[in-house]
Amino acid sequence: MRRCVKCKGESVINLKSTNAAFCQEHFIEYFLRQVARAIKKYKMLAEGQQVLVAVSGGKDSMALWDALLSLGYRADGLHVDLGIGEYSEGSRLICERFAANRGARLYVLSLVDTYGSNMQEIVRRTRRVSCSVCGTVKRYLMNLVVQQKGYRVVATGHNLDDETAALLGNLFGWQEGYLARQYPHLPSTHARLPARVKPLVRLGEMETELYCRLKGIEFLADDCPLARGATSLAYKELINSLEEKMPGTKQRFLFGFWDRGRRSFIDTPVELKGCSLCGQPTTADTCLFCRLMQKAGIDPLTQPQVQEM
Ligand code: AMP
Ligand code: ZN
Ligand code: ZN
């Protein structure tokens, strides 16, 4: 194993993409510097700004929460408890223990307490693809919490591997609208909607996992039981085999797209109006959340049950 490029101490990781090895201390320093660089480059947050971190209990969002606190941001957590058996119980406990240990604020929104049904049941009754239903429901509920509690920015744990796979998928399908909108900082498009930021885009999943292990941050390693053979996995495998032969490919592809490629894709701005049922901003008459909930036989206007700790 190579020696740390900073102190010549024993290294814990060798990053081929930048040809640098780091010891434990200098890897943590490197990790935080990459998060700070992304925040600065894409103007995600002002110094010490308050931000709501969407935390699933997985390695990425837990590393993100820790990093934002370590960098001096007022980072509060929001966990949506999907009620999927042991998987969700474990996820929730991890978020709760982290908040207690770090003295951070955490909101937990429970689907079962709110609707009397878990995500599995809701998905089954809508007869739609689970990840798209789950994504719509989570996003909608997060927006409600953001509005109730007065946050302006939501941060998610999407990393370099997630974003590169998403970019490749969108290119293969020539999804012009998605390509125009794929960016690590999406400003708010409506008074009721938060800005969305992804501060981990410079770091891969191996690095977020190592950061958690080195800092003793607990995370749930299991994948969501509802996600079946996601296509993003196929893209990740393809990209990783290219990265293996040509280190630095991921960064060149993704950052080059954001610096130069993205401007070739035009996003036609859509007018947002109030949903006929819930009043939340939408491009349709009735928003997708309300339509999905109605299909699942649930009153979309049910007040979400949020615990604050
Ligand atoms: P995923 O699509 O599962 O990879 O999740 C992407 C990001 O969404 C994570 O890094 C989290 O920031 C957020 N997220 C996913 N699941 C949840 C959840 N149950 N509660 C809160 N945030 C979540
Ligand atoms: Zn070192
Ligand atoms: Zn609605």
mmCIF file of C-alpha atoms and ligand atoms in Angstrom:
data_model
loop_
_atom_site.group_PDB
_atom_site.id
_atom_site.type_symbol
_atom_site.label_atom_id
_atom_site.label_comp_id
_atom_site.label_asym_id
_atom_site.label_seq_id
_atom_site.Cartn_x
_atom_site.Cartn_y
_atom_site.Cartn_z
ATOM 1 C CA MET A 1 0.000 0.000 0.000
ATOM 2 C CA ARG A 2 1.263 3.485 -0.807
ATOM 3 C CA ARG A 3 1.988 6.022 1.924
ATOM 4 C CA CYS A 4 -0.222 9.040 2.674
ATOM 5 C CA VAL A 5 0.628 11.884 0.272
ATOM 6 C CA LYS A 6 0.328 14.390 3.112
ATOM 7 C CA CYS A 7 2.194 12.840 6.029
ATOM 8 C CA LYS A 8 3.804 9.647 4.616
ATOM 9 C CA GLY A 9 1.910 7.691 7.266
ATOM 10 C CA GLU A 10 0.196 4.376 6.575
ATOM 11 C CA SER A 11 -2.613 4.895 4.052
ATOM 12 C CA VAL A 12 -6.223 3.663 4.323
ATOM 13 C CA ILE A 13 -7.185 4.433 0.724
ATOM 14 C CA ASN A 14 -5.547 4.865 -2.654
ATOM 15 C CA LEU A 15 -7.565 7.088 -4.997
ATOM 16 C CA LYS A 16 -6.673 6.177 -8.556
ATOM 17 C CA SER A 17 -8.698 9.010 -10.081
ATOM 18 C CA THR A 18 -6.504 11.658 -8.455
ATOM 19 C CA ASN A 19 -3.482 9.400 -7.890
ATOM 20 C CA ALA A 20 -3.427 10.121 -4.142
ATOM 21 C CA ALA A 21 -3.243 7.914 -1.056
ATOM 22 C CA PHE A 22 -4.373 9.110 2.374
ATOM 23 C CA CYS A 23 -4.058 8.069 5.989
ATOM 24 C CA GLN A 24 -7.185 8.116 8.182
ATOM 25 C CA GLU A 25 -6.790 11.720 9.329
ATOM 26 C CA HIS A 26 -5.963 13.079 5.888
ATOM 27 C CA PHE A 27 -8.716 11.079 4.185
ATOM 28 C CA ILE A 28 -11.287 12.686 6.479
ATOM 29 C CA GLU A 29 -9.758 16.079 5.736
ATOM 30 C CA TYR A 30 -9.871 15.310 1.977
ATOM 31 C CA PHE A 31 -13.523 14.177 2.222
ATOM 32 C CA LEU A 32 -14.637 17.366 3.960
ATOM 33 C CA ARG A 33 -12.651 19.485 1.496
ATOM 34 C CA GLN A 34 -14.496 17.830 -1.415
ATOM 35 C CA VAL A 35 -17.867 18.547 0.220
ATOM 36 C CA ALA A 36 -16.856 22.163 0.863
ATOM 37 C CA ARG A 37 -15.642 22.502 -2.742
ATOM 38 C CA ALA A 38 -18.938 21.255 -4.185
ATOM 39 C CA ILE A 39 -20.911 23.594 -1.913
ATOM 40 C CA LYS A 40 -18.804 26.548 -3.028
ATOM 41 C CA LYS A 41 -18.599 25.736 -6.745
ATOM 42 C CA TYR A 42 -22.355 25.223 -7.139
ATOM 43 C CA LYS A 43 -23.271 27.940 -4.597
ATOM 44 C CA MET A 44 -25.329 25.482 -2.547
ATOM 45 C CA LEU A 45 -25.221 27.060 0.911
ATOM 46 C CA ALA A 46 -24.090 30.240 2.608
ATOM 47 C CA GLU A 47 -21.695 29.933 5.540
ATOM 48 C CA GLY A 48 -23.389 28.311 8.553
ATOM 49 C CA GLN A 49 -26.751 28.234 6.738
ATOM 50 C CA GLN A 50 -29.648 26.166 8.025
ATOM 51 C CA VAL A 51 -30.364 23.122 5.863
ATOM 52 C CA LEU A 52 -32.658 20.133 6.102
ATOM 53 C CA VAL A 53 -30.863 16.866 5.291
ATOM 54 C CA ALA A 54 -33.010 14.023 3.954
ATOM 55 C CA VAL A 55 -31.636 11.012 5.816
ATOM 56 C CA SER A 56 -32.410 7.410 4.901
ATOM 57 C CA GLY A 57 -30.006 5.766 7.386
ATOM 58 C CA GLY A 58 -27.738 4.649 4.512
ATOM 59 C CA LYS A 59 -24.018 5.488 4.221
ATOM 60 C CA ASP A 60 -24.436 8.463 1.880
ATOM 61 C CA SER A 61 -26.992 10.501 3.774
ATOM 62 C CA MET A 62 -25.383 9.713 7.165
ATOM 63 C CA ALA A 63 -21.952 10.784 5.869
ATOM 64 C CA LEU A 64 -23.579 13.925 4.446
ATOM 65 C CA TRP A 65 -25.271 14.833 7.718
ATOM 66 C CA ASP A 66 -22.010 14.379 9.619
ATOM 67 C CA ALA A 67 -20.003 16.343 7.041
ATOM 68 C CA LEU A 68 -22.421 19.298 7.032
ATOM 69 C CA LEU A 69 -22.348 19.464 10.839
ATOM 70 C CA SER A 70 -18.547 19.154 10.800
ATOM 71 C CA LEU A 71 -18.347 22.042 8.321
ATOM 72 C CA GLY A 72 -20.418 24.244 10.616
ATOM 73 C CA TYR A 73 -23.824 24.165 8.911
ATOM 74 C CA ARG A 74 -27.005 24.059 10.947
ATOM 75 C CA ALA A 75 -27.996 20.703 9.526
ATOM 76 C CA ASP A 76 -31.240 19.173 10.789
ATOM 77 C CA GLY A 77 -32.384 15.718 9.666
ATOM 78 C CA LEU A 78 -35.653 14.516 8.171
ATOM 79 C CA HIS A 79 -36.374 10.815 7.962
ATOM 80 C CA VAL A 80 -39.433 9.371 6.270
ATOM 81 C CA ASP A 81 -40.290 6.104 8.006
ATOM 82 C CA LEU A 82 -41.730 3.970 5.189
ATOM 83 C CA GLY A 83 -42.918 1.237 7.562
ATOM 84 C CA ILE A 84 -41.237 -1.591 5.633
ATOM 85 C CA GLY A 85 -40.574 -4.007 8.508
ATOM 86 C CA GLU A 86 -37.096 -4.440 9.964
ATOM 87 C CA TYR A 87 -35.516 -2.401 7.159
ATOM 88 C CA SER A 88 -37.405 0.750 8.164
ATOM 89 C CA GLU A 89 -37.066 0.101 11.902
ATOM 90 C CA GLY A 90 -33.291 -0.169 11.506
ATOM 91 C CA SER A 91 -33.099 2.946 9.331
ATOM 92 C CA ARG A 92 -35.087 5.015 11.770
ATOM 93 C CA LEU A 93 -33.058 3.891 14.795
ATOM 94 C CA ILE A 94 -29.822 4.821 13.064
ATOM 95 C CA CYS A 95 -31.117 8.334 12.348
ATOM 96 C CA GLU A 96 -32.400 8.706 15.917
ATOM 97 C CA ARG A 97 -29.149 7.536 17.504
ATOM 98 C CA PHE A 98 -27.086 9.854 15.296
ATOM 99 C CA ALA A 99 -29.269 12.848 16.216
ATOM 100 C CA ALA A 100 -29.032 12.008 19.926
ATOM 101 C CA ASN A 101 -25.236 11.533 19.790
ATOM 102 C CA ARG A 102 -24.624 14.731 17.868
ATOM 103 C CA GLY A 103 -27.265 16.855 19.585
ATOM 104 C CA ALA A 104 -28.862 17.493 16.169
ATOM 105 C CA ARG A 105 -32.542 18.005 15.483
ATOM 106 C CA LEU A 106 -34.376 15.212 13.684
ATOM 107 C CA TYR A 107 -37.909 15.067 12.278
ATOM 108 C CA VAL A 108 -39.414 11.655 11.691
ATOM 109 C CA LEU A 109 -42.486 11.362 9.517
ATOM 110 C CA SER A 110 -44.143 7.971 9.803
ATOM 111 C CA LEU A 111 -46.284 6.701 6.912
ATOM 112 C CA VAL A 112 -48.034 4.128 9.109
ATOM 113 C CA ASP A 113 -48.863 6.681 11.828
ATOM 114 C CA THR A 114 -50.137 9.082 9.176
ATOM 115 C CA TYR A 115 -52.017 6.878 6.721
ATOM 116 C CA GLY A 116 -52.334 3.546 8.495
ATOM 117 C CA SER A 117 -50.495 1.945 5.527
ATOM 118 C CA ASN A 118 -46.853 1.328 4.750
ATOM 119 C CA MET A 119 -45.092 2.006 1.422
ATOM 120 C CA GLN A 120 -45.510 -1.594 0.271
ATOM 121 C CA GLU A 121 -49.288 -1.387 0.619
ATOM 122 C CA ILE A 122 -49.475 2.022 -1.014
ATOM 123 C CA VAL A 123 -47.363 0.821 -3.972
ATOM 124 C CA ARG A 124 -49.438 -2.330 -4.366
ATOM 125 C CA ARG A 125 -52.714 -0.403 -4.427
ATOM 126 C CA THR A 126 -51.468 2.131 -6.981
ATOM 127 C CA ARG A 127 -50.195 -0.695 -9.251
ATOM 128 C CA ARG A 128 -47.267 1.489 -10.270
ATOM 129 C CA VAL A 129 -43.461 1.033 -10.186
ATOM 130 C CA SER A 130 -42.372 1.093 -6.531
ATOM 131 C CA CYS A 131 -39.413 3.505 -6.808
ATOM 132 C CA SER A 132 -41.457 6.096 -8.662
ATOM 133 C CA VAL A 133 -44.378 5.958 -6.201
ATOM 134 C CA CYS A 134 -42.000 6.022 -3.240
ATOM 135 C CA GLY A 135 -40.025 8.924 -4.726
ATOM 136 C CA THR A 136 -43.165 10.982 -5.367
ATOM 137 C CA VAL A 137 -44.551 10.363 -1.882
ATOM 138 C CA LYS A 138 -41.231 11.107 -0.126
ATOM 139 C CA ARG A 139 -40.665 14.313 -2.103
ATOM 140 C CA TYR A 140 -44.190 15.557 -1.442
ATOM 141 C CA LEU A 141 -44.051 14.827 2.290
ATOM 142 C CA MET A 142 -40.612 16.414 2.592
ATOM 143 C CA ASN A 143 -41.994 19.572 0.981
ATOM 144 C CA LEU A 144 -44.810 19.662 3.552
ATOM 145 C CA VAL A 145 -42.303 19.430 6.423
ATOM 146 C CA VAL A 146 -40.121 22.087 4.769
ATOM 147 C CA GLN A 147 -43.122 24.429 4.624
ATOM 148 C CA GLN A 148 -44.312 23.712 8.166
ATOM 149 C CA LYS A 149 -40.861 24.159 9.676
ATOM 150 C CA GLY A 150 -39.668 26.972 7.412
ATOM 151 C CA TYR A 151 -36.584 25.516 5.678
ATOM 152 C CA ARG A 152 -35.329 26.938 2.375
ATOM 153 C CA VAL A 153 -32.908 24.196 1.297
ATOM 154 C CA VAL A 154 -33.048 20.384 1.285
ATOM 155 C CA ALA A 155 -29.831 18.366 0.902
ATOM 156 C CA THR A 156 -29.775 14.747 -0.277
ATOM 157 C CA GLY A 157 -27.012 12.132 -0.220
ATOM 158 C CA HIS A 158 -26.709 11.565 -3.985
ATOM 159 C CA ASN A 159 -23.036 10.848 -4.736
ATOM 160 C CA LEU A 160 -20.708 10.806 -7.742
ATOM 161 C CA ASP A 161 -21.746 7.267 -8.693
ATOM 162 C CA ASP A 162 -25.478 8.057 -8.486
ATOM 163 C CA GLU A 163 -25.156 11.210 -10.557
ATOM 164 C CA THR A 164 -22.896 9.663 -13.196
ATOM 165 C CA ALA A 165 -25.285 6.728 -13.610
ATOM 166 C CA ALA A 166 -28.253 9.113 -13.844
ATOM 167 C CA LEU A 167 -26.454 11.195 -16.472
ATOM 168 C CA LEU A 168 -25.606 8.154 -18.587
ATOM 169 C CA GLY A 169 -29.189 6.879 -18.311
ATOM 170 C CA ASN A 170 -30.580 10.253 -19.353
ATOM 171 C CA LEU A 171 -28.167 10.442 -22.283
ATOM 172 C CA PHE A 172 -28.975 6.932 -23.484
ATOM 173 C CA GLY A 173 -32.648 7.874 -23.488
ATOM 174 C CA TRP A 174 -32.022 11.444 -24.768
ATOM 175 C CA GLN A 175 -34.138 12.798 -21.958
ATOM 176 C CA GLU A 176 -33.664 16.441 -22.843
ATOM 177 C CA GLY A 177 -35.705 17.860 -19.971
ATOM 178 C CA TYR A 178 -33.954 15.697 -17.370
ATOM 179 C CA LEU A 179 -30.563 16.562 -18.846
ATOM 180 C CA ALA A 180 -31.295 20.275 -18.656
ATOM 181 C CA ARG A 181 -32.378 19.896 -15.036
ATOM 182 C CA GLN A 182 -29.606 17.568 -13.836
ATOM 183 C CA TYR A 183 -27.496 19.811 -11.652
ATOM 184 C CA PRO A 184 -26.281 19.543 -8.033
ATOM 185 C CA HIS A 185 -28.055 22.753 -7.061
ATOM 186 C CA LEU A 186 -31.613 23.366 -8.221
ATOM 187 C CA PRO A 187 -32.899 26.711 -6.997
ATOM 188 C CA SER A 188 -36.455 26.969 -5.721
ATOM 189 C CA THR A 189 -39.006 27.394 -8.533
ATOM 190 C CA HIS A 190 -41.925 28.341 -6.285
ATOM 191 C CA ALA A 191 -42.391 30.087 -2.937
ATOM 192 C CA ARG A 192 -43.564 26.785 -1.418
ATOM 193 C CA LEU A 193 -40.706 24.673 -2.778
ATOM 194 C CA PRO A 194 -37.189 24.461 -1.315
ATOM 195 C CA ALA A 195 -33.921 24.612 -3.249
ATOM 196 C CA ARG A 196 -32.364 21.134 -3.631
ATOM 197 C CA VAL A 197 -28.662 20.476 -3.232
ATOM 198 C CA LYS A 198 -26.376 17.431 -3.503
ATOM 199 C CA PRO A 199 -23.124 18.216 -1.657
ATOM 200 C CA LEU A 200 -21.637 14.695 -2.118
ATOM 201 C CA VAL A 201 -21.361 14.838 -5.920
ATOM 202 C CA ARG A 202 -17.541 14.917 -5.828
ATOM 203 C CA LEU A 203 -17.341 11.690 -3.775
ATOM 204 C CA GLY A 204 -17.975 8.077 -4.759
ATOM 205 C CA GLU A 205 -19.831 5.456 -2.727
ATOM 206 C CA MET A 206 -16.617 3.722 -1.682
ATOM 207 C CA GLU A 207 -15.507 7.005 -0.166
ATOM 208 C CA THR A 208 -18.766 7.731 1.685
ATOM 209 C CA GLU A 209 -18.659 4.233 3.144
ATOM 210 C CA LEU A 210 -15.043 4.601 4.236
ATOM 211 C CA TYR A 211 -15.810 8.001 5.779
ATOM 212 C CA CYS A 212 -18.586 6.439 7.889
ATOM 213 C CA ARG A 213 -16.357 3.564 8.987
ATOM 214 C CA LEU A 214 -13.423 5.788 9.908
ATOM 215 C CA LYS A 215 -15.600 8.230 11.819
ATOM 216 C CA GLY A 216 -17.604 5.485 13.531
ATOM 217 C CA ILE A 217 -20.877 6.595 11.934
ATOM 218 C CA GLU A 218 -23.514 3.873 11.994
ATOM 219 C CA PHE A 219 -25.405 3.145 8.768
ATOM 220 C CA LEU A 220 -27.732 0.516 7.372
ATOM 221 C CA ALA A 221 -26.003 -1.436 4.607
ATOM 222 C CA ASP A 222 -29.188 -3.085 3.264
ATOM 223 C CA ASP A 223 -30.778 -1.894 0.057
ATOM 224 C CA CYS A 224 -34.442 -1.008 0.068
ATOM 225 C CA PRO A 225 -36.404 -4.296 -0.250
ATOM 226 C CA LEU A 226 -38.840 -2.665 -2.686
ATOM 227 C CA ALA A 227 -36.172 -1.586 -5.197
ATOM 228 C CA ARG A 228 -35.936 -4.430 -7.702
ATOM 229 C CA GLY A 229 -32.901 -4.633 -9.974
ATOM 230 C CA ALA A 230 -32.771 -0.911 -10.561
ATOM 231 C CA THR A 231 -31.453 -0.023 -14.013
ATOM 232 C CA SER A 232 -29.061 2.434 -12.367
ATOM 233 C CA LEU A 233 -27.073 -0.596 -11.163
ATOM 234 C CA ALA A 234 -26.398 -1.662 -14.748
ATOM 235 C CA TYR A 235 -25.125 1.833 -15.557
ATOM 236 C CA LYS A 236 -22.960 1.852 -12.429
ATOM 237 C CA GLU A 237 -21.335 -1.451 -13.429
ATOM 238 C CA LEU A 238 -20.631 -0.147 -16.912
ATOM 239 C CA ILE A 239 -19.138 3.112 -15.616
ATOM 240 C CA ASN A 240 -17.031 1.307 -13.003
ATOM 241 C CA SER A 241 -15.500 -0.955 -15.630
ATOM 242 C CA LEU A 242 -14.534 2.139 -17.660
ATOM 243 C CA GLU A 243 -13.209 3.836 -14.521
ATOM 244 C CA GLU A 244 -11.093 0.762 -13.789
ATOM 245 C CA LYS A 245 -9.357 1.060 -17.181
ATOM 246 C CA MET A 246 -9.342 4.859 -17.320
ATOM 247 C CA PRO A 247 -9.222 6.369 -13.829
ATOM 248 C CA GLY A 248 -10.899 9.784 -13.642
ATOM 249 C CA THR A 249 -13.578 8.931 -16.251
ATOM 250 C CA LYS A 250 -16.471 9.553 -13.854
ATOM 251 C CA GLN A 251 -15.305 13.017 -12.866
ATOM 252 C CA ARG A 252 -14.482 14.033 -16.446
ATOM 253 C CA PHE A 253 -17.874 12.868 -17.678
ATOM 254 C CA LEU A 254 -19.997 14.421 -14.915
ATOM 255 C CA PHE A 255 -18.162 17.665 -14.186
ATOM 256 C CA GLY A 256 -17.571 18.236 -17.914
ATOM 257 C CA PHE A 257 -21.315 17.882 -18.475
ATOM 258 C CA TRP A 258 -22.062 20.462 -15.823
ATOM 259 C CA ASP A 259 -19.373 22.849 -17.064
ATOM 260 C CA ARG A 260 -19.959 22.505 -20.794
ATOM 261 C CA GLY A 261 -22.516 19.910 -21.927
ATOM 262 C CA ARG A 262 -25.599 20.855 -19.991
ATOM 263 C CA ARG A 263 -26.098 24.244 -21.609
ATOM 264 C CA SER A 264 -26.884 22.516 -24.928
ATOM 265 C CA PHE A 265 -30.084 21.128 -23.435
ATOM 266 C CA ILE A 266 -32.987 23.487 -23.033
ATOM 267 C CA ASP A 267 -35.426 23.229 -20.189
ATOM 268 C CA THR A 268 -38.805 24.621 -21.183
ATOM 269 C CA PRO A 269 -40.069 26.347 -18.039
ATOM 270 C CA VAL A 270 -43.476 25.126 -16.971
ATOM 271 C CA GLU A 271 -46.005 27.177 -15.098
ATOM 272 C CA LEU A 272 -46.803 25.831 -11.650
ATOM 273 C CA LYS A 273 -50.349 26.202 -10.354
ATOM 274 C CA GLY A 274 -52.100 25.041 -7.198
ATOM 275 C CA CYS A 275 -53.335 21.414 -7.113
ATOM 276 C CA SER A 276 -57.157 21.266 -7.254
ATOM 277 C CA LEU A 277 -57.179 19.092 -4.122
ATOM 278 C CA CYS A 278 -54.229 19.988 -1.897
ATOM 279 C CA GLY A 279 -53.137 23.366 -3.286
ATOM 280 C CA GLN A 280 -49.475 22.340 -3.600
ATOM 281 C CA PRO A 281 -47.594 23.516 -6.708
ATOM 282 C CA THR A 282 -48.020 21.231 -9.726
ATOM 283 C CA THR A 283 -48.053 21.328 -13.521
ATOM 284 C CA ALA A 284 -51.260 19.251 -13.708
ATOM 285 C CA ASP A 285 -54.754 20.088 -12.430
ATOM 286 C CA THR A 286 -54.399 17.550 -9.646
ATOM 287 C CA CYS A 287 -50.883 16.740 -8.423
ATOM 288 C CA LEU A 288 -49.364 13.285 -8.833
ATOM 289 C CA PHE A 289 -49.311 12.708 -5.061
ATOM 290 C CA CYS A 290 -53.063 13.332 -4.738
ATOM 291 C CA ARG A 291 -53.800 11.092 -7.722
ATOM 292 C CA LEU A 292 -51.625 8.275 -6.342
ATOM 293 C CA MET A 293 -53.143 8.519 -2.874
ATOM 294 C CA GLN A 294 -56.666 8.478 -4.283
ATOM 295 C CA LYS A 295 -55.796 5.398 -6.309
ATOM 296 C CA ALA A 296 -54.543 3.821 -3.071
ATOM 297 C CA GLY A 297 -57.825 4.719 -1.331
ATOM 298 C CA ILE A 298 -56.155 7.225 1.013
ATOM 299 C CA ASP A 299 -57.284 10.792 1.707
ATOM 300 C CA PRO A 300 -54.406 12.931 0.357
ATOM 301 C CA LEU A 301 -55.313 15.754 2.743
ATOM 302 C CA THR A 302 -54.496 13.657 5.851
ATOM 303 C CA GLN A 303 -52.229 15.705 8.151
ATOM 304 C CA PRO A 304 -48.760 14.098 8.310
ATOM 305 C CA GLN A 305 -47.673 12.870 11.730
ATOM 306 C CA VAL A 306 -44.228 14.339 12.380
ATOM 307 C CA GLN A 307 -42.198 13.658 15.507
ATOM 308 C CA GLU A 308 -39.491 16.101 16.423
ATOM 309 C CA MET A 309 -36.510 15.046 18.514
HETATM 310 P P1 AMP B 1 -31.980 6.689 -2.861
HETATM 311 O O1 AMP B 1 -32.828 7.081 -4.022
HETATM 312 O O2 AMP B 1 -32.613 5.676 -1.961
HETATM 313 O O3 AMP B 1 -30.566 6.386 -3.228
HETATM 314 O O4 AMP B 1 -31.914 7.994 -1.959
HETATM 315 C C1 AMP B 1 -31.351 9.185 -2.409
HETATM 316 C C2 AMP B 1 -31.376 10.195 -1.274
HETATM 317 O O5 AMP B 1 -32.717 10.459 -0.873
HETATM 318 C C3 AMP B 1 -30.681 9.727 0.001
HETATM 319 O O6 AMP B 1 -29.302 9.977 -0.044
HETATM 320 C C4 AMP B 1 -31.380 10.540 1.059
HETATM 321 O O7 AMP B 1 -30.816 11.852 1.110
HETATM 322 C C5 AMP B 1 -32.804 10.633 0.531
HETATM 323 N N1 AMP B 1 -33.682 9.586 1.120
HETATM 324 C C6 AMP B 1 -33.876 8.330 0.642
HETATM 325 N N2 AMP B 1 -34.750 7.653 1.419
HETATM 326 C C7 AMP B 1 -35.137 8.486 2.412
HETATM 327 C C8 AMP B 1 -36.020 8.385 3.553
HETATM 328 N N3 AMP B 1 -36.710 7.258 3.808
HETATM 329 N N4 AMP B 1 -36.160 9.461 4.359
HETATM 330 C C9 AMP B 1 -35.475 10.605 4.104
HETATM 331 N N5 AMP B 1 -34.638 10.755 3.063
HETATM 332 C C10 AMP B 1 -34.461 9.728 2.223
HETATM 333 ZN ZN ZN B 2 -1.646 11.509 6.398
HETATM 334 ZN ZN ZN B 3 -52.288 17.572 -4.559
#
